[in-house]
Amino acid sequence: MTLLPRMRAADLLPVATIGLRTRPARTALSVLGVAIGIAALVAVLGITRSSQSDLLARIDRLGTNLLTVTSGQSPSGQERPLPSTAAGGVSLTAGILASAPTAELAGVTVRRTDRIPSVLSNGLAVRAADASLLPVLDGHLTHGTFFTDVTSRYAITVLGHAAAERLGVEDLSGDPRVFIGGYWYTVIGILAPLDFAPEVDRSALIGFAAAVADFGHDGTASRIYVRAQQERTAEVATMLARAANPEQPRDVTVSRPSDALTTRLDVADSGTFLFLGLGAVALLVGGVGIANVMVISVLERRAEIGLRRALGAGRRHVAGQFLVESLLLAACGGAAGVLLGAAATYSLSMQRGWQPLVPPAAVGLALAAACVVGAVAGLYPAVRAARLTPTDALRTA
């Protein structure tokens, strides 16, 4: 009776790791190839998820019920004034919680001193506003206070975050002043960054009464911020144009600032697919490297294969040995890649102030992908080794 050759599962792992243990440099390079591809996949998914989580948190914090009403820009890039009745019409619209009119003052610049030429505006604007602006924008101050209905008539200003940085006003020590138009204005507050109102970030805010008294402003608004009831935001948006300009509603633009952040989410998603493709290419290159290493290993170990076959090892035993060796290379590369990708995600997230998130599904898929690549890469070398007959292997060794 012929006995079928057998090999215990416990013996398969030590036999399969002979090549890995005897050639550590080659093993490390093979593992590195897969690790780079897996790290790219995990890092892209982790960084994208962390970034999206931060954007979604900002949208939730600031709300999606903020709307802006404008009338476009002039050829010089400044906001066109809305009709004098626009602010009142908007505030009376059904579904409105609050509104805040503002007006960009054409031809009025803000400078740190009167020694700086007026043409050097540094991209900053002067904007008239009232006390309702801060609560409507859900804004906060890093220093000082916001003006009230009483103090807005005086020569005082509140600087947007970007405006304060460009003017070199870091705090309110020493009662800093800035030169607005031809007048000195005392800075009483500095705003925190406003994600939904970048135009306010780049402005020096003064009261409407001061704008009328010092610069002859007619009191009309050029941009109105509106907080709508959350469930009626879309409905309110359709009514604001006619409320602001009943005669020419087409001249009015109503926008939702949160859409800009939502667009960034869409852009991030499209970029994710691109980088995932690049990571997949890197993983494929790593798989080709494993296949190449395994083919060379089969050629170098023909004598070993022939000897094992002559001593009774079956084809499936030889094939299993090289297939397990390939899987181990890929699995080690996958594990190293997951650690590298997670480290990259945490490093960048901490640098940007995001909450680091590495999706568990990404880790599982990355490890599964590494194992699949290892199995496919090791299949041909394993089959080739199994097909060697003892006589051919020993004769050509």
mmCIF file of C-alpha atoms in Angstrom:
data_model
loop_
_atom_site.group_PDB
_atom_site.id
_atom_site.type_symbol
_atom_site.label_atom_id
_atom_site.label_comp_id
_atom_site.label_asym_id
_atom_site.label_seq_id
_atom_site.Cartn_x
_atom_site.Cartn_y
_atom_site.Cartn_z
ATOM 1 C CA MET A 1 0.000 0.000 0.000
ATOM 2 C CA THR A 2 1.332 3.431 -0.983
ATOM 3 C CA LEU A 3 1.282 6.025 1.794
ATOM 4 C CA LEU A 4 0.451 9.605 0.773
ATOM 5 C CA PRO A 5 3.072 12.097 1.959
ATOM 6 C CA ARG A 6 1.866 14.280 4.745
ATOM 7 C CA MET A 7 3.083 17.539 6.282
ATOM 8 C CA ARG A 8 1.835 18.929 9.545
ATOM 9 C CA ALA A 9 0.489 22.455 9.551
ATOM 10 C CA ALA A 10 2.829 23.253 12.457
ATOM 11 C CA ASP A 11 5.821 22.426 10.227
ATOM 12 C CA LEU A 12 4.663 24.592 7.336
ATOM 13 C CA LEU A 13 5.500 27.944 8.943
ATOM 14 C CA PRO A 14 9.115 27.143 9.892
ATOM 15 C CA VAL A 15 9.754 25.691 6.436
ATOM 16 C CA ALA A 16 8.119 28.657 4.684
ATOM 17 C CA THR A 17 10.223 31.185 6.615
ATOM 18 C CA ILE A 18 13.574 29.641 5.748
ATOM 19 C CA GLY A 19 14.028 31.984 2.808
ATOM 20 C CA LEU A 20 12.917 34.995 4.828
ATOM 21 C CA ARG A 21 15.314 34.262 7.669
ATOM 22 C CA THR A 22 18.331 33.482 5.514
ATOM 23 C CA ARG A 23 18.000 36.576 3.280
ATOM 24 C CA PRO A 24 16.947 39.421 5.622
ATOM 25 C CA ALA A 25 17.972 42.271 3.287
ATOM 26 C CA ARG A 26 15.910 40.911 0.393
ATOM 27 C CA THR A 27 13.014 40.279 2.766
ATOM 28 C CA ALA A 28 13.147 43.831 4.114
ATOM 29 C CA LEU A 29 13.108 45.342 0.630
ATOM 30 C CA SER A 30 10.167 43.165 -0.407
ATOM 31 C CA VAL A 31 8.255 44.124 2.725
ATOM 32 C CA LEU A 32 9.067 47.805 2.113
ATOM 33 C CA GLY A 33 7.570 47.693 -1.369
ATOM 34 C CA VAL A 34 4.213 46.502 -0.069
ATOM 35 C CA ALA A 35 4.427 48.771 3.000
ATOM 36 C CA ILE A 36 4.724 51.892 0.831
ATOM 37 C CA GLY A 37 1.588 51.022 -1.117
ATOM 38 C CA ILE A 38 -0.428 50.141 1.982
ATOM 39 C CA ALA A 39 0.824 53.245 3.834
ATOM 40 C CA ALA A 40 -0.319 55.412 0.936
ATOM 41 C CA LEU A 41 -3.796 53.855 0.977
ATOM 42 C CA VAL A 42 -4.227 54.132 4.754
ATOM 43 C CA ALA A 43 -2.802 57.663 4.924
ATOM 44 C CA VAL A 44 -5.021 58.939 2.111
ATOM 45 C CA LEU A 45 -8.156 57.491 3.708
ATOM 46 C CA GLY A 46 -7.156 58.600 7.199
ATOM 47 C CA ILE A 47 -6.167 62.147 6.250
ATOM 48 C CA THR A 48 -9.282 62.549 4.098
ATOM 49 C CA ARG A 49 -11.550 61.305 6.881
ATOM 50 C CA SER A 50 -9.845 63.580 9.439
ATOM 51 C CA SER A 51 -10.142 66.602 7.141
ATOM 52 C CA GLN A 52 -13.772 65.868 6.312
ATOM 53 C CA SER A 53 -14.589 65.392 9.978
ATOM 54 C CA ASP A 54 -13.113 68.808 10.730
ATOM 55 C CA LEU A 55 -15.085 70.440 7.911
ATOM 56 C CA LEU A 56 -18.323 68.778 8.984
ATOM 57 C CA ALA A 57 -17.738 69.888 12.568
ATOM 58 C CA ARG A 58 -17.224 73.460 11.384
ATOM 59 C CA ILE A 59 -20.383 73.324 9.275
ATOM 60 C CA ASP A 60 -22.374 71.937 12.206
ATOM 61 C CA ARG A 61 -20.914 74.539 14.550
ATOM 62 C CA LEU A 62 -21.562 77.495 12.274
ATOM 63 C CA GLY A 63 -24.839 76.204 10.871
ATOM 64 C CA THR A 64 -26.130 75.883 7.331
ATOM 65 C CA ASN A 65 -28.911 78.432 7.826
ATOM 66 C CA LEU A 66 -26.747 81.497 7.169
ATOM 67 C CA LEU A 67 -27.575 83.267 3.907
ATOM 68 C CA THR A 68 -26.050 86.341 2.268
ATOM 69 C CA VAL A 69 -27.813 88.852 0.042
ATOM 70 C CA THR A 70 -25.708 90.908 -2.384
ATOM 71 C CA SER A 71 -26.101 92.814 -5.634
ATOM 72 C CA GLY A 72 -22.881 91.769 -7.340
ATOM 73 C CA GLN A 73 -19.671 93.750 -7.739
ATOM 74 C CA SER A 74 -18.681 96.850 -9.623
ATOM 75 C CA PRO A 75 -15.919 96.747 -12.293
ATOM 76 C CA SER A 76 -13.454 97.814 -9.583
ATOM 77 C CA GLY A 77 -14.358 94.741 -7.520
ATOM 78 C CA GLN A 78 -16.332 96.511 -4.800
ATOM 79 C CA GLU A 79 -19.830 95.509 -3.746
ATOM 80 C CA ARG A 80 -22.721 97.293 -5.423
ATOM 81 C CA PRO A 81 -25.221 98.947 -3.062
ATOM 82 C CA LEU A 82 -28.603 97.332 -2.571
ATOM 83 C CA PRO A 83 -31.797 99.425 -2.665
ATOM 84 C CA SER A 84 -32.363 101.572 0.430
ATOM 85 C CA THR A 85 -35.381 99.393 1.315
ATOM 86 C CA ALA A 86 -33.455 96.112 1.082
ATOM 87 C CA ALA A 87 -32.551 95.767 4.771
ATOM 88 C CA GLY A 88 -36.115 96.395 5.894
ATOM 89 C CA GLY A 89 -37.625 94.087 3.290
ATOM 90 C CA VAL A 90 -35.264 91.271 4.164
ATOM 91 C CA SER A 91 -35.865 91.592 7.906
ATOM 92 C CA LEU A 92 -39.637 91.268 7.368
ATOM 93 C CA THR A 93 -39.385 88.075 5.316
ATOM 94 C CA ALA A 94 -41.136 85.075 6.824
ATOM 95 C CA GLY A 95 -38.801 82.461 8.264
ATOM 96 C CA ILE A 96 -36.079 84.960 9.201
ATOM 97 C CA LEU A 97 -34.578 84.689 12.682
ATOM 98 C CA ALA A 98 -32.268 87.716 12.383
ATOM 99 C CA SER A 99 -30.507 89.825 9.784
ATOM 100 C CA ALA A 100 -27.522 92.170 9.774
ATOM 101 C CA PRO A 101 -26.881 94.758 7.034
ATOM 102 C CA THR A 102 -23.341 95.798 6.135
ATOM 103 C CA ALA A 103 -21.945 98.152 3.527
ATOM 104 C CA GLU A 104 -18.523 98.207 1.917
ATOM 105 C CA LEU A 105 -17.408 101.842 1.743
ATOM 106 C CA ALA A 106 -16.127 102.549 -1.757
ATOM 107 C CA GLY A 107 -12.864 104.464 -1.934
ATOM 108 C CA VAL A 108 -12.239 104.343 1.827
ATOM 109 C CA THR A 109 -9.056 102.585 2.910
ATOM 110 C CA VAL A 110 -7.650 101.483 6.240
ATOM 111 C CA ARG A 111 -3.933 101.888 6.995
ATOM 112 C CA ARG A 112 -1.756 101.511 10.048
ATOM 113 C CA THR A 113 -0.595 105.147 9.885
ATOM 114 C CA ASP A 114 -1.199 108.223 7.770
ATOM 115 C CA ARG A 115 2.377 107.911 6.448
ATOM 116 C CA ILE A 116 1.403 104.930 4.277
ATOM 117 C CA PRO A 117 0.137 105.891 0.794
ATOM 118 C CA SER A 118 -3.596 105.340 0.353
ATOM 119 C CA VAL A 119 -2.983 103.149 -2.705
ATOM 120 C CA LEU A 120 -1.360 100.540 -0.470
ATOM 121 C CA SER A 121 -4.604 99.100 0.873
ATOM 122 C CA ASN A 122 -3.125 95.631 1.489
ATOM 123 C CA GLY A 123 -6.347 94.097 0.168
ATOM 124 C CA LEU A 124 -8.352 95.385 3.126
ATOM 125 C CA ALA A 125 -11.753 97.073 3.076
ATOM 126 C CA VAL A 126 -13.726 99.330 5.359
ATOM 127 C CA ARG A 127 -17.224 98.074 6.110
ATOM 128 C CA ALA A 128 -20.099 99.755 7.926
ATOM 129 C CA ALA A 129 -22.092 97.486 10.239
ATOM 130 C CA ASP A 130 -24.225 97.581 13.359
ATOM 131 C CA ALA A 131 -24.424 95.662 16.602
ATOM 132 C CA SER A 132 -26.517 92.878 15.033
ATOM 133 C CA LEU A 133 -23.628 91.582 12.909
ATOM 134 C CA LEU A 134 -21.792 89.598 15.592
ATOM 135 C CA PRO A 135 -24.747 87.453 16.775
ATOM 136 C CA VAL A 136 -25.986 86.830 13.226
ATOM 137 C CA LEU A 137 -22.555 85.537 12.174
ATOM 138 C CA ASP A 138 -22.166 83.710 15.502
ATOM 139 C CA GLY A 139 -18.837 85.490 15.731
ATOM 140 C CA HIS A 140 -16.482 85.873 18.666
ATOM 141 C CA LEU A 141 -13.825 88.343 19.712
ATOM 142 C CA THR A 142 -10.257 87.425 20.546
ATOM 143 C CA HIS A 143 -9.680 90.829 22.124
ATOM 144 C CA GLY A 144 -11.861 93.691 23.269
ATOM 145 C CA THR A 145 -15.540 94.276 22.628
ATOM 146 C CA PHE A 146 -17.897 94.878 19.721
ATOM 147 C CA PHE A 147 -19.556 98.243 19.233
ATOM 148 C CA THR A 148 -23.137 98.813 20.327
ATOM 149 C CA ASP A 149 -25.920 100.954 18.906
ATOM 150 C CA VAL A 150 -24.709 103.784 21.153
ATOM 151 C CA THR A 151 -20.944 103.537 20.587
ATOM 152 C CA SER A 152 -21.221 102.894 16.839
ATOM 153 C CA ARG A 153 -21.486 106.635 16.204
ATOM 154 C CA TYR A 154 -17.953 107.261 17.508
ATOM 155 C CA ALA A 155 -14.600 106.901 15.784
ATOM 156 C CA ILE A 156 -14.042 103.320 16.883
ATOM 157 C CA THR A 157 -13.440 100.190 14.832
ATOM 158 C CA VAL A 158 -13.439 96.436 15.217
ATOM 159 C CA LEU A 159 -10.892 94.649 13.014
ATOM 160 C CA GLY A 160 -11.475 91.364 11.271
ATOM 161 C CA HIS A 161 -8.948 88.635 11.997
ATOM 162 C CA ALA A 162 -7.041 88.962 8.700
ATOM 163 C CA ALA A 163 -7.236 92.776 8.827
ATOM 164 C CA ALA A 164 -5.666 92.841 12.288
ATOM 165 C CA GLU A 165 -2.835 90.554 11.170
ATOM 166 C CA ARG A 166 -2.057 92.648 8.082
ATOM 167 C CA LEU A 167 -2.190 95.898 10.049
ATOM 168 C CA GLY A 168 0.073 94.486 12.742
ATOM 169 C CA VAL A 169 -2.459 94.887 15.557
ATOM 170 C CA GLU A 170 -1.941 91.848 17.780
ATOM 171 C CA ASP A 171 -3.852 93.035 20.845
ATOM 172 C CA LEU A 172 -5.334 96.169 22.359
ATOM 173 C CA SER A 173 -2.429 97.135 24.579
ATOM 174 C CA GLY A 174 -1.591 100.799 24.203
ATOM 175 C CA ASP A 175 -5.004 101.660 22.682
ATOM 176 C CA PRO A 176 -3.975 101.079 19.050
ATOM 177 C CA ARG A 177 -5.393 103.302 16.331
ATOM 178 C CA VAL A 178 -5.681 102.887 12.573
ATOM 179 C CA PHE A 179 -6.088 105.500 9.862
ATOM 180 C CA ILE A 180 -9.424 105.076 8.072
ATOM 181 C CA GLY A 181 -10.006 107.456 5.186
ATOM 182 C CA GLY A 182 -8.770 110.740 6.653
ATOM 183 C CA TYR A 183 -9.605 109.973 10.279
ATOM 184 C CA TRP A 184 -8.007 108.157 13.178
ATOM 185 C CA TYR A 185 -10.127 105.340 14.597
ATOM 186 C CA THR A 186 -9.440 103.579 17.895
ATOM 187 C CA VAL A 187 -9.435 99.782 17.745
ATOM 188 C CA ILE A 188 -11.792 98.399 20.427
ATOM 189 C CA GLY A 189 -11.930 94.774 19.306
ATOM 190 C CA ILE A 190 -10.417 92.043 17.130
ATOM 191 C CA LEU A 191 -12.615 89.301 15.698
ATOM 192 C CA ALA A 192 -11.839 85.605 15.673
ATOM 193 C CA PRO A 193 -11.678 84.045 12.170
ATOM 194 C CA LEU A 194 -15.048 83.820 10.429
ATOM 195 C CA ASP A 195 -15.185 80.828 8.097
ATOM 196 C CA PHE A 196 -18.482 81.882 6.554
ATOM 197 C CA ALA A 197 -17.662 85.574 6.134
ATOM 198 C CA PRO A 198 -14.127 85.999 4.764
ATOM 199 C CA GLU A 199 -15.009 89.502 3.549
ATOM 200 C CA VAL A 200 -15.543 90.536 7.190
ATOM 201 C CA ASP A 201 -12.212 88.926 8.122
ATOM 202 C CA ARG A 202 -10.528 91.323 5.692
ATOM 203 C CA SER A 203 -12.373 94.440 6.861
ATOM 204 C CA ALA A 204 -12.223 97.195 9.425
ATOM 205 C CA LEU A 205 -15.751 97.531 10.800
ATOM 206 C CA ILE A 206 -17.207 100.901 11.766
ATOM 207 C CA GLY A 207 -20.734 101.925 12.724
ATOM 208 C CA PHE A 208 -23.242 103.121 10.124
ATOM 209 C CA ALA A 209 -23.585 106.447 11.993
ATOM 210 C CA ALA A 210 -19.825 107.015 11.815
ATOM 211 C CA ALA A 211 -19.826 106.084 8.111
ATOM 212 C CA VAL A 212 -22.559 108.655 7.437
ATOM 213 C CA ALA A 213 -20.849 111.374 9.494
ATOM 214 C CA ASP A 214 -17.256 110.906 8.308
ATOM 215 C CA PHE A 215 -17.615 109.581 4.766
ATOM 216 C CA GLY A 216 -21.019 110.753 3.602
ATOM 217 C CA HIS A 217 -22.426 107.247 3.307
ATOM 218 C CA ASP A 218 -26.132 107.188 2.467
ATOM 219 C CA GLY A 219 -26.924 104.359 4.902
ATOM 220 C CA THR A 220 -27.693 101.699 2.285
ATOM 221 C CA ALA A 221 -26.388 98.159 2.621
ATOM 222 C CA SER A 222 -24.312 96.267 0.076
ATOM 223 C CA ARG A 223 -24.371 92.865 1.806
ATOM 224 C CA ILE A 224 -26.957 91.524 4.221
ATOM 225 C CA TYR A 225 -26.371 88.465 6.394
ATOM 226 C CA VAL A 226 -29.482 86.465 7.243
ATOM 227 C CA ARG A 227 -30.138 83.696 9.765
ATOM 228 C CA ALA A 228 -33.126 81.640 8.654
ATOM 229 C CA GLN A 229 -35.092 78.977 10.457
ATOM 230 C CA GLN A 230 -33.128 75.787 9.822
ATOM 231 C CA GLU A 231 -36.008 73.834 8.319
ATOM 232 C CA ARG A 232 -37.031 76.762 6.097
ATOM 233 C CA THR A 233 -33.591 77.818 4.828
ATOM 234 C CA ALA A 234 -34.174 76.719 1.235
ATOM 235 C CA GLU A 235 -37.617 78.338 1.166
ATOM 236 C CA VAL A 236 -36.324 81.609 2.605
ATOM 237 C CA ALA A 237 -33.490 81.691 0.061
ATOM 238 C CA THR A 238 -36.037 81.773 -2.768
ATOM 239 C CA MET A 239 -37.834 84.778 -1.250
ATOM 240 C CA LEU A 240 -34.917 87.029 -0.342
ATOM 241 C CA ALA A 241 -34.139 88.365 -3.826
ATOM 242 C CA ARG A 242 -37.619 89.807 -4.265
ATOM 243 C CA ALA A 243 -37.660 91.058 -0.686
ATOM 244 C CA ALA A 244 -34.386 92.937 -1.209
ATOM 245 C CA ASN A 245 -35.234 94.368 -4.635
ATOM 246 C CA PRO A 246 -38.888 93.943 -5.633
ATOM 247 C CA GLU A 247 -38.393 95.771 -8.925
ATOM 248 C CA GLN A 248 -35.278 93.938 -10.105
ATOM 249 C CA PRO A 249 -34.984 90.655 -8.157
ATOM 250 C CA ARG A 250 -32.673 89.229 -10.828
ATOM 251 C CA ASP A 251 -30.027 91.759 -9.826
ATOM 252 C CA VAL A 252 -29.844 90.226 -6.355
ATOM 253 C CA THR A 253 -27.714 87.193 -5.508
ATOM 254 C CA VAL A 254 -28.619 84.989 -2.560
ATOM 255 C CA SER A 255 -25.991 82.481 -1.483
ATOM 256 C CA ARG A 256 -25.349 80.066 1.350
ATOM 257 C CA PRO A 257 -21.755 80.364 2.665
ATOM 258 C CA SER A 258 -21.783 76.779 3.976
ATOM 259 C CA ASP A 259 -21.961 75.609 0.359
ATOM 260 C CA ALA A 260 -18.303 76.616 -0.011
ATOM 261 C CA LEU A 261 -17.271 74.151 2.706
ATOM 262 C CA THR A 262 -19.548 71.501 1.229
ATOM 263 C CA THR A 263 -17.841 72.005 -2.120
ATOM 264 C CA ARG A 264 -14.517 71.439 -0.412
ATOM 265 C CA LEU A 265 -15.832 68.078 0.791
ATOM 266 C CA ASP A 266 -16.694 67.140 -2.805
ATOM 267 C CA VAL A 267 -13.260 68.246 -4.008
ATOM 268 C CA ALA A 268 -11.629 66.214 -1.233
ATOM 269 C CA ASP A 269 -13.621 63.156 -2.299
ATOM 270 C CA SER A 270 -12.512 63.513 -5.926
ATOM 271 C CA GLY A 271 -8.900 63.957 -4.835
ATOM 272 C CA THR A 272 -9.171 60.886 -2.626
ATOM 273 C CA PHE A 273 -9.898 58.634 -5.600
ATOM 274 C CA LEU A 274 -6.842 59.990 -7.408
ATOM 275 C CA PHE A 275 -4.503 59.327 -4.486
ATOM 276 C CA LEU A 276 -6.072 55.947 -3.842
ATOM 277 C CA GLY A 277 -5.262 55.078 -7.440
ATOM 278 C CA LEU A 278 -1.655 56.116 -6.918
ATOM 279 C CA GLY A 279 -1.523 54.034 -3.741
ATOM 280 C CA ALA A 280 -2.947 51.048 -5.615
ATOM 281 C CA VAL A 281 -0.243 51.450 -8.264
ATOM 282 C CA ALA A 282 2.408 51.504 -5.532
ATOM 283 C CA LEU A 283 0.863 48.360 -4.017
ATOM 284 C CA LEU A 284 0.875 46.689 -7.426
ATOM 285 C CA VAL A 285 4.554 47.523 -7.833
ATOM 286 C CA GLY A 286 5.179 45.979 -4.410
ATOM 287 C CA GLY A 287 3.320 42.844 -5.515
ATOM 288 C CA VAL A 288 5.443 42.604 -8.657
ATOM 289 C CA GLY A 289 8.514 42.908 -6.431
ATOM 290 C CA ILE A 290 7.331 39.985 -4.304
ATOM 291 C CA ALA A 291 6.644 37.887 -7.401
ATOM 292 C CA ASN A 292 10.129 38.648 -8.710
ATOM 293 C CA VAL A 293 11.734 37.755 -5.377
ATOM 294 C CA MET A 294 9.784 34.490 -5.194
ATOM 295 C CA VAL A 295 10.746 33.468 -8.732
ATOM 296 C CA ILE A 296 14.407 34.103 -7.906
ATOM 297 C CA SER A 297 13.969 32.171 -4.659
ATOM 298 C CA VAL A 298 12.617 29.170 -6.556
ATOM 299 C CA LEU A 299 15.581 29.239 -8.934
ATOM 300 C CA GLU A 300 18.077 29.528 -6.087
ATOM 301 C CA ARG A 301 16.511 26.708 -4.093
ATOM 302 C CA ARG A 302 16.085 24.110 -6.808
ATOM 303 C CA ALA A 303 18.400 21.721 -4.955
ATOM 304 C CA GLU A 304 16.322 22.066 -1.800
ATOM 305 C CA ILE A 305 13.118 21.496 -3.766
ATOM 306 C CA GLY A 306 14.577 18.423 -5.491
ATOM 307 C CA LEU A 307 15.833 16.980 -2.230
ATOM 308 C CA ARG A 308 12.487 17.466 -0.499
ATOM 309 C CA ARG A 309 10.638 15.908 -3.409
ATOM 310 C CA ALA A 310 13.034 12.939 -3.407
ATOM 311 C CA LEU A 311 12.408 12.452 0.328
ATOM 312 C CA GLY A 312 8.660 12.264 -0.255
ATOM 313 C CA ALA A 313 7.335 15.819 -0.164
ATOM 314 C CA GLY A 314 4.309 16.223 -2.401
ATOM 315 C CA ARG A 315 3.706 18.956 -4.966
ATOM 316 C CA ARG A 316 1.146 20.592 -2.701
ATOM 317 C CA HIS A 317 3.715 20.747 0.098
ATOM 318 C CA VAL A 318 6.243 22.572 -2.077
ATOM 319 C CA ALA A 319 3.574 24.885 -3.494
ATOM 320 C CA GLY A 320 2.248 25.603 0.003
ATOM 321 C CA GLN A 321 5.745 26.436 1.243
ATOM 322 C CA PHE A 322 6.324 29.172 -1.346
ATOM 323 C CA LEU A 323 2.752 30.444 -1.265
ATOM 324 C CA VAL A 324 2.915 30.881 2.527
ATOM 325 C CA GLU A 325 6.284 32.606 2.172
ATOM 326 C CA SER A 326 4.745 35.092 -0.282
ATOM 327 C CA LEU A 327 1.751 35.672 2.001
ATOM 328 C CA LEU A 328 4.032 36.316 4.969
ATOM 329 C CA LEU A 329 5.997 38.901 2.996
ATOM 330 C CA ALA A 330 2.806 40.678 1.991
ATOM 331 C CA ALA A 331 1.266 40.469 5.476
ATOM 332 C CA CYS A 332 4.378 41.932 7.088
ATOM 333 C CA GLY A 333 4.388 44.682 4.478
ATOM 334 C CA GLY A 334 0.690 45.311 5.097
ATOM 335 C CA ALA A 335 1.157 45.583 8.859
ATOM 336 C CA ALA A 336 4.130 47.918 8.459
ATOM 337 C CA GLY A 337 2.170 49.984 5.922
ATOM 338 C CA VAL A 338 -0.805 50.358 8.263
ATOM 339 C CA LEU A 339 1.487 51.628 11.024
ATOM 340 C CA LEU A 340 3.213 54.064 8.655
ATOM 341 C CA GLY A 341 -0.097 55.303 7.243
ATOM 342 C CA ALA A 342 -1.573 55.776 10.718
ATOM 343 C CA ALA A 343 1.538 57.649 11.838
ATOM 344 C CA ALA A 344 1.303 59.949 8.817
ATOM 345 C CA THR A 345 -2.392 60.585 9.526
ATOM 346 C CA TYR A 346 -1.795 61.417 13.182
ATOM 347 C CA SER A 347 1.187 63.630 12.382
ATOM 348 C CA LEU A 348 -0.626 65.743 9.785
ATOM 349 C CA SER A 349 -3.848 65.878 11.806
ATOM 350 C CA MET A 350 -2.050 67.156 14.885
ATOM 351 C CA GLN A 351 -0.234 69.737 12.772
ATOM 352 C CA ARG A 352 -3.501 71.004 11.257
ATOM 353 C CA GLY A 353 -5.487 70.825 14.492
ATOM 354 C CA TRP A 354 -7.808 68.056 13.265
ATOM 355 C CA GLN A 355 -9.057 65.107 15.234
ATOM 356 C CA PRO A 356 -7.038 62.181 13.820
ATOM 357 C CA LEU A 357 -9.274 59.448 12.435
ATOM 358 C CA VAL A 358 -8.101 56.202 10.850
ATOM 359 C CA PRO A 359 -11.163 54.281 9.614
ATOM 360 C CA PRO A 360 -11.109 50.676 10.886
ATOM 361 C CA ALA A 361 -12.501 49.603 7.520
ATOM 362 C CA ALA A 362 -9.461 51.145 5.838
ATOM 363 C CA VAL A 363 -7.130 49.096 8.053
ATOM 364 C CA GLY A 364 -9.041 45.883 7.358
ATOM 365 C CA LEU A 365 -9.216 46.518 3.619
ATOM 366 C CA ALA A 366 -5.541 47.438 3.487
ATOM 367 C CA LEU A 367 -4.483 44.214 5.195
ATOM 368 C CA ALA A 368 -6.843 42.186 2.996
ATOM 369 C CA ALA A 369 -5.477 43.883 -0.114
ATOM 370 C CA ALA A 370 -1.911 43.118 0.972
ATOM 371 C CA CYS A 371 -2.762 39.444 1.482
ATOM 372 C CA VAL A 372 -4.517 39.214 -1.877
ATOM 373 C CA VAL A 373 -1.534 40.818 -3.594
ATOM 374 C CA GLY A 374 0.782 38.394 -1.794
ATOM 375 C CA ALA A 375 -1.313 35.392 -2.785
ATOM 376 C CA VAL A 376 -1.491 36.448 -6.436
ATOM 377 C CA ALA A 377 2.208 37.326 -6.512
ATOM 378 C CA GLY A 378 3.215 33.989 -4.996
ATOM 379 C CA LEU A 379 0.873 31.819 -7.051
ATOM 380 C CA TYR A 380 3.055 31.500 -10.166
ATOM 381 C CA PRO A 381 6.328 30.869 -8.281
ATOM 382 C CA ALA A 382 4.549 28.289 -6.092
ATOM 383 C CA VAL A 383 3.118 26.464 -9.096
ATOM 384 C CA ARG A 384 6.481 26.585 -10.856
ATOM 385 C CA ALA A 385 8.229 25.120 -7.801
ATOM 386 C CA ALA A 386 5.596 22.380 -7.474
ATOM 387 C CA ARG A 387 6.022 21.313 -11.099
ATOM 388 C CA LEU A 388 9.728 20.622 -10.677
ATOM 389 C CA THR A 389 10.465 16.901 -10.665
ATOM 390 C CA PRO A 390 13.140 15.638 -8.251
ATOM 391 C CA THR A 391 15.452 14.550 -11.096
ATOM 392 C CA ASP A 392 15.197 17.852 -12.993
ATOM 393 C CA ALA A 393 15.637 19.913 -9.843
ATOM 394 C CA LEU A 394 18.717 17.984 -8.684
ATOM 395 C CA ARG A 395 20.278 17.802 -12.155
ATOM 396 C CA THR A 396 20.036 21.540 -12.849
ATOM 397 C CA ALA A 397 20.865 22.666 -9.316
#
